[in-house]
PDB file of C-alpha atoms and ligand atoms in Angstrom:
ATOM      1  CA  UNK A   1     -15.001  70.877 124.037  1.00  0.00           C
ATOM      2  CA  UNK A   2     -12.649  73.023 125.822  1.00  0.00           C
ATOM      3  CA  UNK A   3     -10.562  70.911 126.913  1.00  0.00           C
ATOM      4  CA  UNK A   4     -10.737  69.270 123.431  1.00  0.00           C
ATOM      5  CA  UNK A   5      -9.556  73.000 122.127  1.00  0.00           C
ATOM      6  CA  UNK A   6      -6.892  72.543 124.603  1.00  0.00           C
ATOM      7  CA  UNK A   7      -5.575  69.589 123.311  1.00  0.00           C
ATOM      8  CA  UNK A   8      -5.324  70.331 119.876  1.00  0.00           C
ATOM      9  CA  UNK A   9      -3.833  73.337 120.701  1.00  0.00           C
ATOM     10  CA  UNK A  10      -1.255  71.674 122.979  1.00  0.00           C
ATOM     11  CA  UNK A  11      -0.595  69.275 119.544  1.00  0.00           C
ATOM     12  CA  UNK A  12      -0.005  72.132 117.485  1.00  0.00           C
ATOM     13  CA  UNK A  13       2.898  73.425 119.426  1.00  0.00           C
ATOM     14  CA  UNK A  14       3.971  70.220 120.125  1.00  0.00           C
ATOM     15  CA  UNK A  15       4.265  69.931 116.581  1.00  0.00           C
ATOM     16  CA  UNK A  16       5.396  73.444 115.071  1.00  0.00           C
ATOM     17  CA  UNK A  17       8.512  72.866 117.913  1.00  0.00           C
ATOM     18  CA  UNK A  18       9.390  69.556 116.801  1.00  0.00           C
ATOM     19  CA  UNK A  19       9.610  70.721 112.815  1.00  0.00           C
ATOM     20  CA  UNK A  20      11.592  74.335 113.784  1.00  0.00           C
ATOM     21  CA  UNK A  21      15.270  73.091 114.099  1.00  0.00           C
ATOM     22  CA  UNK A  22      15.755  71.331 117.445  1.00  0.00           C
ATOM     23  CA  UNK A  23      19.665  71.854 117.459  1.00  0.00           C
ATOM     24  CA  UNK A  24      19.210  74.962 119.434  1.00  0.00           C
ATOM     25  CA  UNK A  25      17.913  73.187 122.504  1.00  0.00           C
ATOM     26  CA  UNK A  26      20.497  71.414 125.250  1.00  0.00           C
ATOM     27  CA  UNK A  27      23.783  71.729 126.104  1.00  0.00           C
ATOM     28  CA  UNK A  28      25.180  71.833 122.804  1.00  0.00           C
ATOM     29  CA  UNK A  29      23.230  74.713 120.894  1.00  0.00           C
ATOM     30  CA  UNK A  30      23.874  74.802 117.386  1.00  0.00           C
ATOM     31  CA  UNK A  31      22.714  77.516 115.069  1.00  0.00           C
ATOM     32  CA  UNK A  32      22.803  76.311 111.272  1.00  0.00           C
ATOM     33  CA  UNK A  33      23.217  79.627 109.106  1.00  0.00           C
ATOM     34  CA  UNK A  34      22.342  79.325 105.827  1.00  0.00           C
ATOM     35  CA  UNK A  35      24.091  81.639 103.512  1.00  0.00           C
ATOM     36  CA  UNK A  36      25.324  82.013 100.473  1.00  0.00           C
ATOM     37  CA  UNK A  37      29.302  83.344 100.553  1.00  0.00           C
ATOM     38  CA  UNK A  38      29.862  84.517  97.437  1.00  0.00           C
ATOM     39  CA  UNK A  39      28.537  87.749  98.322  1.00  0.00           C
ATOM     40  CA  UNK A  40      31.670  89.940  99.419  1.00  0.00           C
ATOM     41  CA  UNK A  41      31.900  91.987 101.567  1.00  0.00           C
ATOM     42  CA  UNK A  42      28.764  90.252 103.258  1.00  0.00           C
ATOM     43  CA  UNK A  43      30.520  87.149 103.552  1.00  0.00           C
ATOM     44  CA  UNK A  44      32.969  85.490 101.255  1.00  0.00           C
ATOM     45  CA  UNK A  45      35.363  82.191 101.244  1.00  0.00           C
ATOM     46  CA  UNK A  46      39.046  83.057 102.109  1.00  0.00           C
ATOM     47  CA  UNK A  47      41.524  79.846 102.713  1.00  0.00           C
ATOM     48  CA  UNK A  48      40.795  77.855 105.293  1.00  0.00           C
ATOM     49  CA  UNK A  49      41.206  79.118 109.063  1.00  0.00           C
ATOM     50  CA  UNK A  50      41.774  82.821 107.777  1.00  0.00           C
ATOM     51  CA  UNK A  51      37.907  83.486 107.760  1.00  0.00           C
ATOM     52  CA  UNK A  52      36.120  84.720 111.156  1.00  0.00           C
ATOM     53  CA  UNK A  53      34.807  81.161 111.231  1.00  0.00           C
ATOM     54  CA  UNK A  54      36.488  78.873 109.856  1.00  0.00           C
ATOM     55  CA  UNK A  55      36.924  79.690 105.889  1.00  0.00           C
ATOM     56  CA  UNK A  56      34.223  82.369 105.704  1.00  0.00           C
ATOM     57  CA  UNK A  57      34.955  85.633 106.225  1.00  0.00           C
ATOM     58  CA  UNK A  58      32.760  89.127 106.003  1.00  0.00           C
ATOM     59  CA  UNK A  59      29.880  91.332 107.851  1.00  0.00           C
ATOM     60  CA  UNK A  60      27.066  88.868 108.042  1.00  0.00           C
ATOM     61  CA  UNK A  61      29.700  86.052 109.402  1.00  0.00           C
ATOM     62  CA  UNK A  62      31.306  89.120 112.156  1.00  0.00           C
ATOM     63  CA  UNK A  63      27.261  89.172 112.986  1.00  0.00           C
ATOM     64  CA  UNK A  64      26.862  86.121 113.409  1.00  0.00           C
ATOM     65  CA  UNK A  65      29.630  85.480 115.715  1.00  0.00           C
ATOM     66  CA  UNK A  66      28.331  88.290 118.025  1.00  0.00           C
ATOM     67  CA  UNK A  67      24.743  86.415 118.292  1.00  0.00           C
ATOM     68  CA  UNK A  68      26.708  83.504 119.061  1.00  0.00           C
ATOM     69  CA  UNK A  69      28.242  84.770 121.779  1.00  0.00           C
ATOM     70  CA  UNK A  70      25.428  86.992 122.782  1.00  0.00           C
ATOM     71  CA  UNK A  71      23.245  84.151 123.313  1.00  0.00           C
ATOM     72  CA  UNK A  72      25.652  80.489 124.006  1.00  0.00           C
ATOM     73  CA  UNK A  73      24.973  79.243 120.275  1.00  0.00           C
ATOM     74  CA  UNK A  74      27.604  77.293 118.695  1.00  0.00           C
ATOM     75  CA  UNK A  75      27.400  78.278 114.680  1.00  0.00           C
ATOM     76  CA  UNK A  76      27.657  75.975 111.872  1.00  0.00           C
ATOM     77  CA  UNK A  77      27.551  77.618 108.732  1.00  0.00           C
ATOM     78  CA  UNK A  78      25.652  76.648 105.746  1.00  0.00           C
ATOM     79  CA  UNK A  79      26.986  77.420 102.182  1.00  0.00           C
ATOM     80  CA  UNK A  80      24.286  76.887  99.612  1.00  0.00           C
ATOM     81  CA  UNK A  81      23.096  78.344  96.384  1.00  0.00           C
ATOM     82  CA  UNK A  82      21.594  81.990  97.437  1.00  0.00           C
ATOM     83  CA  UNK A  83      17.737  80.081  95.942  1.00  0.00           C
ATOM     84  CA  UNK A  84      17.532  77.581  98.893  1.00  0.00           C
ATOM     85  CA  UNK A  85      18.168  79.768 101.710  1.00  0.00           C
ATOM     86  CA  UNK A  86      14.588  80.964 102.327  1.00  0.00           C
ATOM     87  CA  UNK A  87      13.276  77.309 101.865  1.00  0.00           C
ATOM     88  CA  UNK A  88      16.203  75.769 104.186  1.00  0.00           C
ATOM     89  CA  UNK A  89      14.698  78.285 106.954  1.00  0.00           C
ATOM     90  CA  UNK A  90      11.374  77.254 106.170  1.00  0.00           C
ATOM     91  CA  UNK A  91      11.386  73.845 106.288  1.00  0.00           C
ATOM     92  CA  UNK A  92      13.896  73.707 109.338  1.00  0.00           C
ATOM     93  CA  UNK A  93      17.206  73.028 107.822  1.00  0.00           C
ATOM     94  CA  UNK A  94      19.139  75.955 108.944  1.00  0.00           C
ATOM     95  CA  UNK A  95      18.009  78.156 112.214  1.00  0.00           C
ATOM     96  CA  UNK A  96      18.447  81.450 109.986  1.00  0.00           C
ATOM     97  CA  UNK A  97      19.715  82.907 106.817  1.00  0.00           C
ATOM     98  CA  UNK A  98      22.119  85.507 106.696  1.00  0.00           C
ATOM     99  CA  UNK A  99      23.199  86.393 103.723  1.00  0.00           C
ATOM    100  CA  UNK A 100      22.707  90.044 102.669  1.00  0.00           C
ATOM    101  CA  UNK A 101      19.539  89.313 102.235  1.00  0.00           C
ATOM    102  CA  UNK A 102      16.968  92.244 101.549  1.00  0.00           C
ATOM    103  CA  UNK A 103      13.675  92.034 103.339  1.00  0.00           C
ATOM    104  CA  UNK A 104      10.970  91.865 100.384  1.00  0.00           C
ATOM    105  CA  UNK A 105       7.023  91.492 101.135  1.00  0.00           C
ATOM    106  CA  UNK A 106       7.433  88.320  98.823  1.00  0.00           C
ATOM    107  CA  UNK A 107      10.024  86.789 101.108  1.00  0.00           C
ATOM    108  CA  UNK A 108       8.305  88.180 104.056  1.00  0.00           C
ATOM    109  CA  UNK A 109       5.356  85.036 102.872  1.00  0.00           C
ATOM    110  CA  UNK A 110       7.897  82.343 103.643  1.00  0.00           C
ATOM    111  CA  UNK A 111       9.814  83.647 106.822  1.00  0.00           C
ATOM    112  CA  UNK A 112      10.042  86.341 109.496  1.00  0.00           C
ATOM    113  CA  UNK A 113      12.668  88.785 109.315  1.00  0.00           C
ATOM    114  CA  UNK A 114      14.740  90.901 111.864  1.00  0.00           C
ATOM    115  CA  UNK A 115      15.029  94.565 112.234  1.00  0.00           C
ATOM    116  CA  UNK A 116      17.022  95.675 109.159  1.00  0.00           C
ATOM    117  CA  UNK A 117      21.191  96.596 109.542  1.00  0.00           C
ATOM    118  CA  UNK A 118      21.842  97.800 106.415  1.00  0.00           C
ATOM    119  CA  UNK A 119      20.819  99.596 103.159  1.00  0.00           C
ATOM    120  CA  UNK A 120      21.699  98.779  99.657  1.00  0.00           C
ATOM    121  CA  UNK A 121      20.512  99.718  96.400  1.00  0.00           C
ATOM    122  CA  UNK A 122      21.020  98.098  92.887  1.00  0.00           C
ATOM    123  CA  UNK A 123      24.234  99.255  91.162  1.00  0.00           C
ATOM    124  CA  UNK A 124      24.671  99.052  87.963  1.00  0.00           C
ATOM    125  CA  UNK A 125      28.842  98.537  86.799  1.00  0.00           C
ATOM    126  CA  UNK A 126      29.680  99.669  83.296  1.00  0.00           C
ATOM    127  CA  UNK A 127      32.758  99.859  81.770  1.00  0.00           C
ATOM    128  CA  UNK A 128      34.771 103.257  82.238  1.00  0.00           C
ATOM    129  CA  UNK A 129      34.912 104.160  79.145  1.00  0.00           C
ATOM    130  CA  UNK A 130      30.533 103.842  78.561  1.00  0.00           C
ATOM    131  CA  UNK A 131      28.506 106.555  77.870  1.00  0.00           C
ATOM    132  CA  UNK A 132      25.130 105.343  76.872  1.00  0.00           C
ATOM    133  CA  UNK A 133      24.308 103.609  79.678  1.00  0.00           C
ATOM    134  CA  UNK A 134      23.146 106.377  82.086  1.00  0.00           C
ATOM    135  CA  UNK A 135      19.982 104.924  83.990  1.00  0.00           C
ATOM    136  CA  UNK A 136      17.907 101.988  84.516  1.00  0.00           C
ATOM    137  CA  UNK A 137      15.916 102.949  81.442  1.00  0.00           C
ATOM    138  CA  UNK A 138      19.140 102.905  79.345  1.00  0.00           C
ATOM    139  CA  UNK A 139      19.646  99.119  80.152  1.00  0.00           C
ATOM    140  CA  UNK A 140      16.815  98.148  77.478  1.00  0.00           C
ATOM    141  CA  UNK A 141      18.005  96.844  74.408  1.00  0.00           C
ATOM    142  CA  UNK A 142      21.444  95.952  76.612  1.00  0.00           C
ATOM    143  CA  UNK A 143      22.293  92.897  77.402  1.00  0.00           C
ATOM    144  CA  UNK A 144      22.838  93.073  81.418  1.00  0.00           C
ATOM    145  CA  UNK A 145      24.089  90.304  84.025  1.00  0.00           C
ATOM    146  CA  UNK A 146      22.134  89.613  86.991  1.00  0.00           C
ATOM    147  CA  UNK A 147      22.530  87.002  89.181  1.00  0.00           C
ATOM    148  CA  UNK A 148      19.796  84.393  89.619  1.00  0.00           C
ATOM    149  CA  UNK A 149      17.564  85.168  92.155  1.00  0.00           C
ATOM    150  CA  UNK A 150      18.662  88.319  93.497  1.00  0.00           C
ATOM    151  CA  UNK A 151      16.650  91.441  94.046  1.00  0.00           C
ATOM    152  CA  UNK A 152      18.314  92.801  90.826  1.00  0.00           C
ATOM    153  CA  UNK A 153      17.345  89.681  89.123  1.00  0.00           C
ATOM    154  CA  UNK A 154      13.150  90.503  89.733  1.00  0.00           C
ATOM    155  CA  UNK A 155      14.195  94.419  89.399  1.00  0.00           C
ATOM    156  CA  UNK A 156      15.178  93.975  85.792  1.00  0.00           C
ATOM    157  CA  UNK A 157      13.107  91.336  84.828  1.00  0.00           C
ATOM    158  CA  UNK A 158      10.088  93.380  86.066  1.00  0.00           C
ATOM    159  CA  UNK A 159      10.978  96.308  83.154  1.00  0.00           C
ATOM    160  CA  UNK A 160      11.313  94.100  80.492  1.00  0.00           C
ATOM    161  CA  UNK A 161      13.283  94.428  77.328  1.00  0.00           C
ATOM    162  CA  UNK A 162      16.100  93.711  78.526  1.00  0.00           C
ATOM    163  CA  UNK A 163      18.351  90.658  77.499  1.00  0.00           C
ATOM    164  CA  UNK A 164      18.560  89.184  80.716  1.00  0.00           C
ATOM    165  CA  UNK A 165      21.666  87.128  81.790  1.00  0.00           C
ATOM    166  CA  UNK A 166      21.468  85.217  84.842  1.00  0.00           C
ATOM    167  CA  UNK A 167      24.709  83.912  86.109  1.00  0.00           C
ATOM    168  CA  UNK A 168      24.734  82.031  89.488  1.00  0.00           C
ATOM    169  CA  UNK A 169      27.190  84.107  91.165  1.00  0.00           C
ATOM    170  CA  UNK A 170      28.330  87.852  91.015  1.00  0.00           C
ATOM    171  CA  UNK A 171      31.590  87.649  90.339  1.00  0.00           C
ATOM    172  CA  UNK A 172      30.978  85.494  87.065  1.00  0.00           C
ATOM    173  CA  UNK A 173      28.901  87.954  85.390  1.00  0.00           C
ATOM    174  CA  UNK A 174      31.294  90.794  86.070  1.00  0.00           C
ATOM    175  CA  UNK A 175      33.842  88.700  84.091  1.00  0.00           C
ATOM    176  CA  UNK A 176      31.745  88.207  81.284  1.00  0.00           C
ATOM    177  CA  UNK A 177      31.386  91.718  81.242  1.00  0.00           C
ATOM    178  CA  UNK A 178      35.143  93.021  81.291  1.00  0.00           C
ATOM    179  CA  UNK A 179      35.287  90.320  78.397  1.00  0.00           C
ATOM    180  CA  UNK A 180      33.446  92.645  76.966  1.00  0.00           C
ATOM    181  CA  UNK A 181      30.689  90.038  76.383  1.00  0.00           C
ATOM    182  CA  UNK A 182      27.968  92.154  78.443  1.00  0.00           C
ATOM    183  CA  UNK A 183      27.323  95.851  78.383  1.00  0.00           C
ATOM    184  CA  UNK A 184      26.822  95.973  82.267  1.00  0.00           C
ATOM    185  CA  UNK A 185      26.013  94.230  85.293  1.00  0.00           C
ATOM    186  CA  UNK A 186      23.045  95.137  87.950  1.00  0.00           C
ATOM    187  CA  UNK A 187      24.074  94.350  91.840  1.00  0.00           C
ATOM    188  CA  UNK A 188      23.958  95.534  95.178  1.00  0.00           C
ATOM    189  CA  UNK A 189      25.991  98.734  95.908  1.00  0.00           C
ATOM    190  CA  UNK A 190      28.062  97.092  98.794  1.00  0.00           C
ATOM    191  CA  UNK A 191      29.133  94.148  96.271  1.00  0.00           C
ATOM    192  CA  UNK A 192      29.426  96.065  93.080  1.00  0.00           C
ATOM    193  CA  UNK A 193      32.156  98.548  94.754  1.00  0.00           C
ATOM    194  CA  UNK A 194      33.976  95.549  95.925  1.00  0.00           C
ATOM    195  CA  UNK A 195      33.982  94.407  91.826  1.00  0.00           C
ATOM    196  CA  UNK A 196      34.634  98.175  90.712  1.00  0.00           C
ATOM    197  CA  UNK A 197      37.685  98.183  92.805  1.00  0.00           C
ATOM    198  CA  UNK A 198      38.849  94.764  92.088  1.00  0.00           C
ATOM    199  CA  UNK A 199      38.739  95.204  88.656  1.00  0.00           C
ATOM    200  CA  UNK A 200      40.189  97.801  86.499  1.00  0.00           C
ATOM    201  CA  UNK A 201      38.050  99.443  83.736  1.00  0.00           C
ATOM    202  CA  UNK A 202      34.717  99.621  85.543  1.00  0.00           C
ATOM    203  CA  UNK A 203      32.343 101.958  86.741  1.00  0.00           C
ATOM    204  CA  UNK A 204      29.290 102.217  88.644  1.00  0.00           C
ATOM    205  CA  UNK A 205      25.820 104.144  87.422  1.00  0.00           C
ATOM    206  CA  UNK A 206      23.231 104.745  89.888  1.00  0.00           C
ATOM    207  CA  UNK A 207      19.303 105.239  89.552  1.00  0.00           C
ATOM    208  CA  UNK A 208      17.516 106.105  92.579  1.00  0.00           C
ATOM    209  CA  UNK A 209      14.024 107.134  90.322  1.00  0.00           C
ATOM    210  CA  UNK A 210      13.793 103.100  89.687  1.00  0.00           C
ATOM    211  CA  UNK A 211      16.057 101.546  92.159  1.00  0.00           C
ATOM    212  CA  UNK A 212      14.688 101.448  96.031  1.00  0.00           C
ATOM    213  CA  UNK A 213      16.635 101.287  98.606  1.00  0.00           C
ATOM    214  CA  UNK A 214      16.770  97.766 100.038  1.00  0.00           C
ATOM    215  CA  UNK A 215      17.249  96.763 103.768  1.00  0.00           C
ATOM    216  CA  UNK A 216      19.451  93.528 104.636  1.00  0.00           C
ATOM    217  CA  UNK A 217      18.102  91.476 107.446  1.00  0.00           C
ATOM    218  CA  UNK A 218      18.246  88.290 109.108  1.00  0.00           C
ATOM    219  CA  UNK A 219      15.604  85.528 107.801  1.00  0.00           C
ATOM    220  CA  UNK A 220      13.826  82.786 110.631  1.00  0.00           C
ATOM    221  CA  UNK A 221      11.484  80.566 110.994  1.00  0.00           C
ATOM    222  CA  UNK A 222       8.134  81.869 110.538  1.00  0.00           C
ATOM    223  CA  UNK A 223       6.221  82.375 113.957  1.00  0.00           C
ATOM    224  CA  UNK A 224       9.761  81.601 115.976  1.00  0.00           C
ATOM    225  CA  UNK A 225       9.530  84.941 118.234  1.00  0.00           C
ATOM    226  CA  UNK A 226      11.755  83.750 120.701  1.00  0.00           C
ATOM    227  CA  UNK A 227      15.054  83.036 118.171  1.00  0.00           C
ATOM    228  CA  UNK A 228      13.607  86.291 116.411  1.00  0.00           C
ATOM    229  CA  UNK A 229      14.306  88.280 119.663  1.00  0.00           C
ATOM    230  CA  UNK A 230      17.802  86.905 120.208  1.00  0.00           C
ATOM    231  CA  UNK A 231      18.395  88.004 116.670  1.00  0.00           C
ATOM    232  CA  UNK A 232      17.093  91.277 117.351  1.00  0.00           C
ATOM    233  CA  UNK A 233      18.578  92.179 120.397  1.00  0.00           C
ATOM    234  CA  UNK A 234      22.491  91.622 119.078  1.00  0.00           C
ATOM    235  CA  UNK A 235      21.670  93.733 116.036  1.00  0.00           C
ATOM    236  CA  UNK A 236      20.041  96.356 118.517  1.00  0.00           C
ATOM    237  CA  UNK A 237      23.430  96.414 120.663  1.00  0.00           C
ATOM    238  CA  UNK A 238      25.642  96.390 117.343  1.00  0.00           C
ATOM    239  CA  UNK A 239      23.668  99.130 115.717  1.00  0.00           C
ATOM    240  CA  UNK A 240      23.495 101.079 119.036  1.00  0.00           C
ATOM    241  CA  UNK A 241      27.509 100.772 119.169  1.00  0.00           C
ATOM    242  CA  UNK A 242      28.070 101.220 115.806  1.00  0.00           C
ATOM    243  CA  UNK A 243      29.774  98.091 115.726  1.00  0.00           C
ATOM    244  CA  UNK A 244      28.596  97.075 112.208  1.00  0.00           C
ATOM    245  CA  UNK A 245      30.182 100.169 110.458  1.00  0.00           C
ATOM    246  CA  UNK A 246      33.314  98.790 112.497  1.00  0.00           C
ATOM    247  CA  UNK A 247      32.692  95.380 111.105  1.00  0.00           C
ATOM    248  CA  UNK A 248      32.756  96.662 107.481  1.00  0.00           C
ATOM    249  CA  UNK A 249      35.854  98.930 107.924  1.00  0.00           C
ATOM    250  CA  UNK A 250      37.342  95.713 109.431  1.00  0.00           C
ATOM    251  CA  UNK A 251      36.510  93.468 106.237  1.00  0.00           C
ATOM    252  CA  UNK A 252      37.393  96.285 103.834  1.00  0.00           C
ATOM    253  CA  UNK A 253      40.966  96.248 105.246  1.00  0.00           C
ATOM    254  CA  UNK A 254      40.994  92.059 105.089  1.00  0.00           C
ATOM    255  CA  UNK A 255      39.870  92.444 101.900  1.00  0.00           C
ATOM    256  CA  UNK A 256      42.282  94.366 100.211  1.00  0.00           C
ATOM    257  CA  UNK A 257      45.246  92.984 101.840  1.00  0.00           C
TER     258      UNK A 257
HETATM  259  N1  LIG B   1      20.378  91.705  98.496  1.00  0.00           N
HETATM  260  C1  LIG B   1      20.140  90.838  97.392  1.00  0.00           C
HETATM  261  C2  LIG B   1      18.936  89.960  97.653  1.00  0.00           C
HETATM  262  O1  LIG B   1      18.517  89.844  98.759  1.00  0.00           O
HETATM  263  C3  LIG B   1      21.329  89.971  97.056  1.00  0.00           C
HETATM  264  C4  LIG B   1      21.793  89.092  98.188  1.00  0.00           C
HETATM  265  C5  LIG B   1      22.852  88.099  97.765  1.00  0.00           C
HETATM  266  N2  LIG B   1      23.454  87.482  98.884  1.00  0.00           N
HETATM  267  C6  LIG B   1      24.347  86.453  98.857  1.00  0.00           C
HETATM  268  N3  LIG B   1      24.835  86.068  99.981  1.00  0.00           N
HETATM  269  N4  LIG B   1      24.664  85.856  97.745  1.00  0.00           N
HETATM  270  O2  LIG B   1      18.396  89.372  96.759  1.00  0.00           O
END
């Protein structure tokens, strides 16, 4: 019976190693990052060979490059639609999603996540010259842009009465909006100052009563400690060094060149 036990438990790791992505092992250690770049100044597409790896460019991609170099990984980066990063970690695809993602107790049923390295909160961008939009309360009735799947996506749809327009990325639903087809956009703070200052007319409202703050961290496999730990570690030493400040004055100046 014991040895039985034994067995079966042997199996089990046997098998939960062979589904977790087997690039990282031998000489050539890949690390497939999911991400979505269209998420600035997270990470972003710039032309080719002017990114930080390759074409992408931003924080998350500065991080990643750090626990590549902390730990031998060679990175291959992943650009997919923001939905399918937590099921490309799950199911193997990609090593680990980066992607200024917020750690939520509803992600946290799919995948592990990392100590956190940064705080957000929803934004909401109006146009300069608004005055009735003055909350998160004041958005009902309004017809607001989100982008599918985002923590500002379940925010708003959680209040209801709201007309609700999901767009797939954030930059299209601030154009609808200084088309004056929206009356505002909800985002991340980080992303929606990046729009604010990119685009002329626009303003940002802020609502800490409704909004929480949200904490970006790194997604993984469910259960993989040991790729957890790497993880960890680098964003211990870059927090500790106050490298990722660094990394986001660095991008701000890229970006506005
Ligand atoms: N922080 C928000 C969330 O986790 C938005 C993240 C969007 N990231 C991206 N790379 N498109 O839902």
């Amino acid at each position: 019976m014991k040895r039985f036990k034994a067995l079966s438990l042997l199996l089990a790791v046997v098998l939960i190693l062979s589904v977790s992505a087997c690039t990282l092992k031998g000489p050539d250690k890949k690390l497939v990052v999911a991400t979505n770049a269209q998420f600035p100044p997270f990470e972003y597409v710039t032309e080719a060979g002017q990114g930080v790896i390759d074409k992408y460019d931003g924080i998350d991609i500065l991080i990643v490059q750090e626990i590549a170099k902390d730990h031998g990984f060679k990175i291959e980066i992943a650009d997919m639609e923001f939905n399918s990063i937590i099921a490309s970690v799950t199911t193997g695809k990609a090593d680990i999603g980066v992607a200024g993602m917020t750690d939520t107790a509803d992600r946290r049923e799919n995948v592990d996540f990392s100590i956190p390295y940064w705080v957000a909160v929803q934004t909401i961008i109006v146009p300069e010259t608004n005055t009735d939009i003055t909350s998160a309360e004041s958005l009902k009735g309004k017809k607001v842009g989100v982008v599918t799947g985002y923590t500002g996506d379940s925010a708003l749809s959680d209040m209801g009465d709201i007309n609700l327009l999901r767009f797939n990325k954030g930059i299209d639903a601030v154009m609808e909006l200084t088309n004056g087809k929206l009356d505002a956009v909800v985002i991340d703070s980080p992303t929606a100052n990046r729009f604010i200052e990119k685009f002329d007319g626009l303003k940002a409202v802020y609502d800490d009563t409704v909004f929480e703050t949200e904490q970006y961290a790194i997604a993984v496999q469910k259960g993989n400690q040991e790729l957890l730990d790497k993880i960890n570690s680098t964003i211990e030493r870059l927090i500790a060094n106050k490298d990722i400040e660094r990394f986001a004055e660095e991008i701000d100046a890229r970006f506005q060149s």
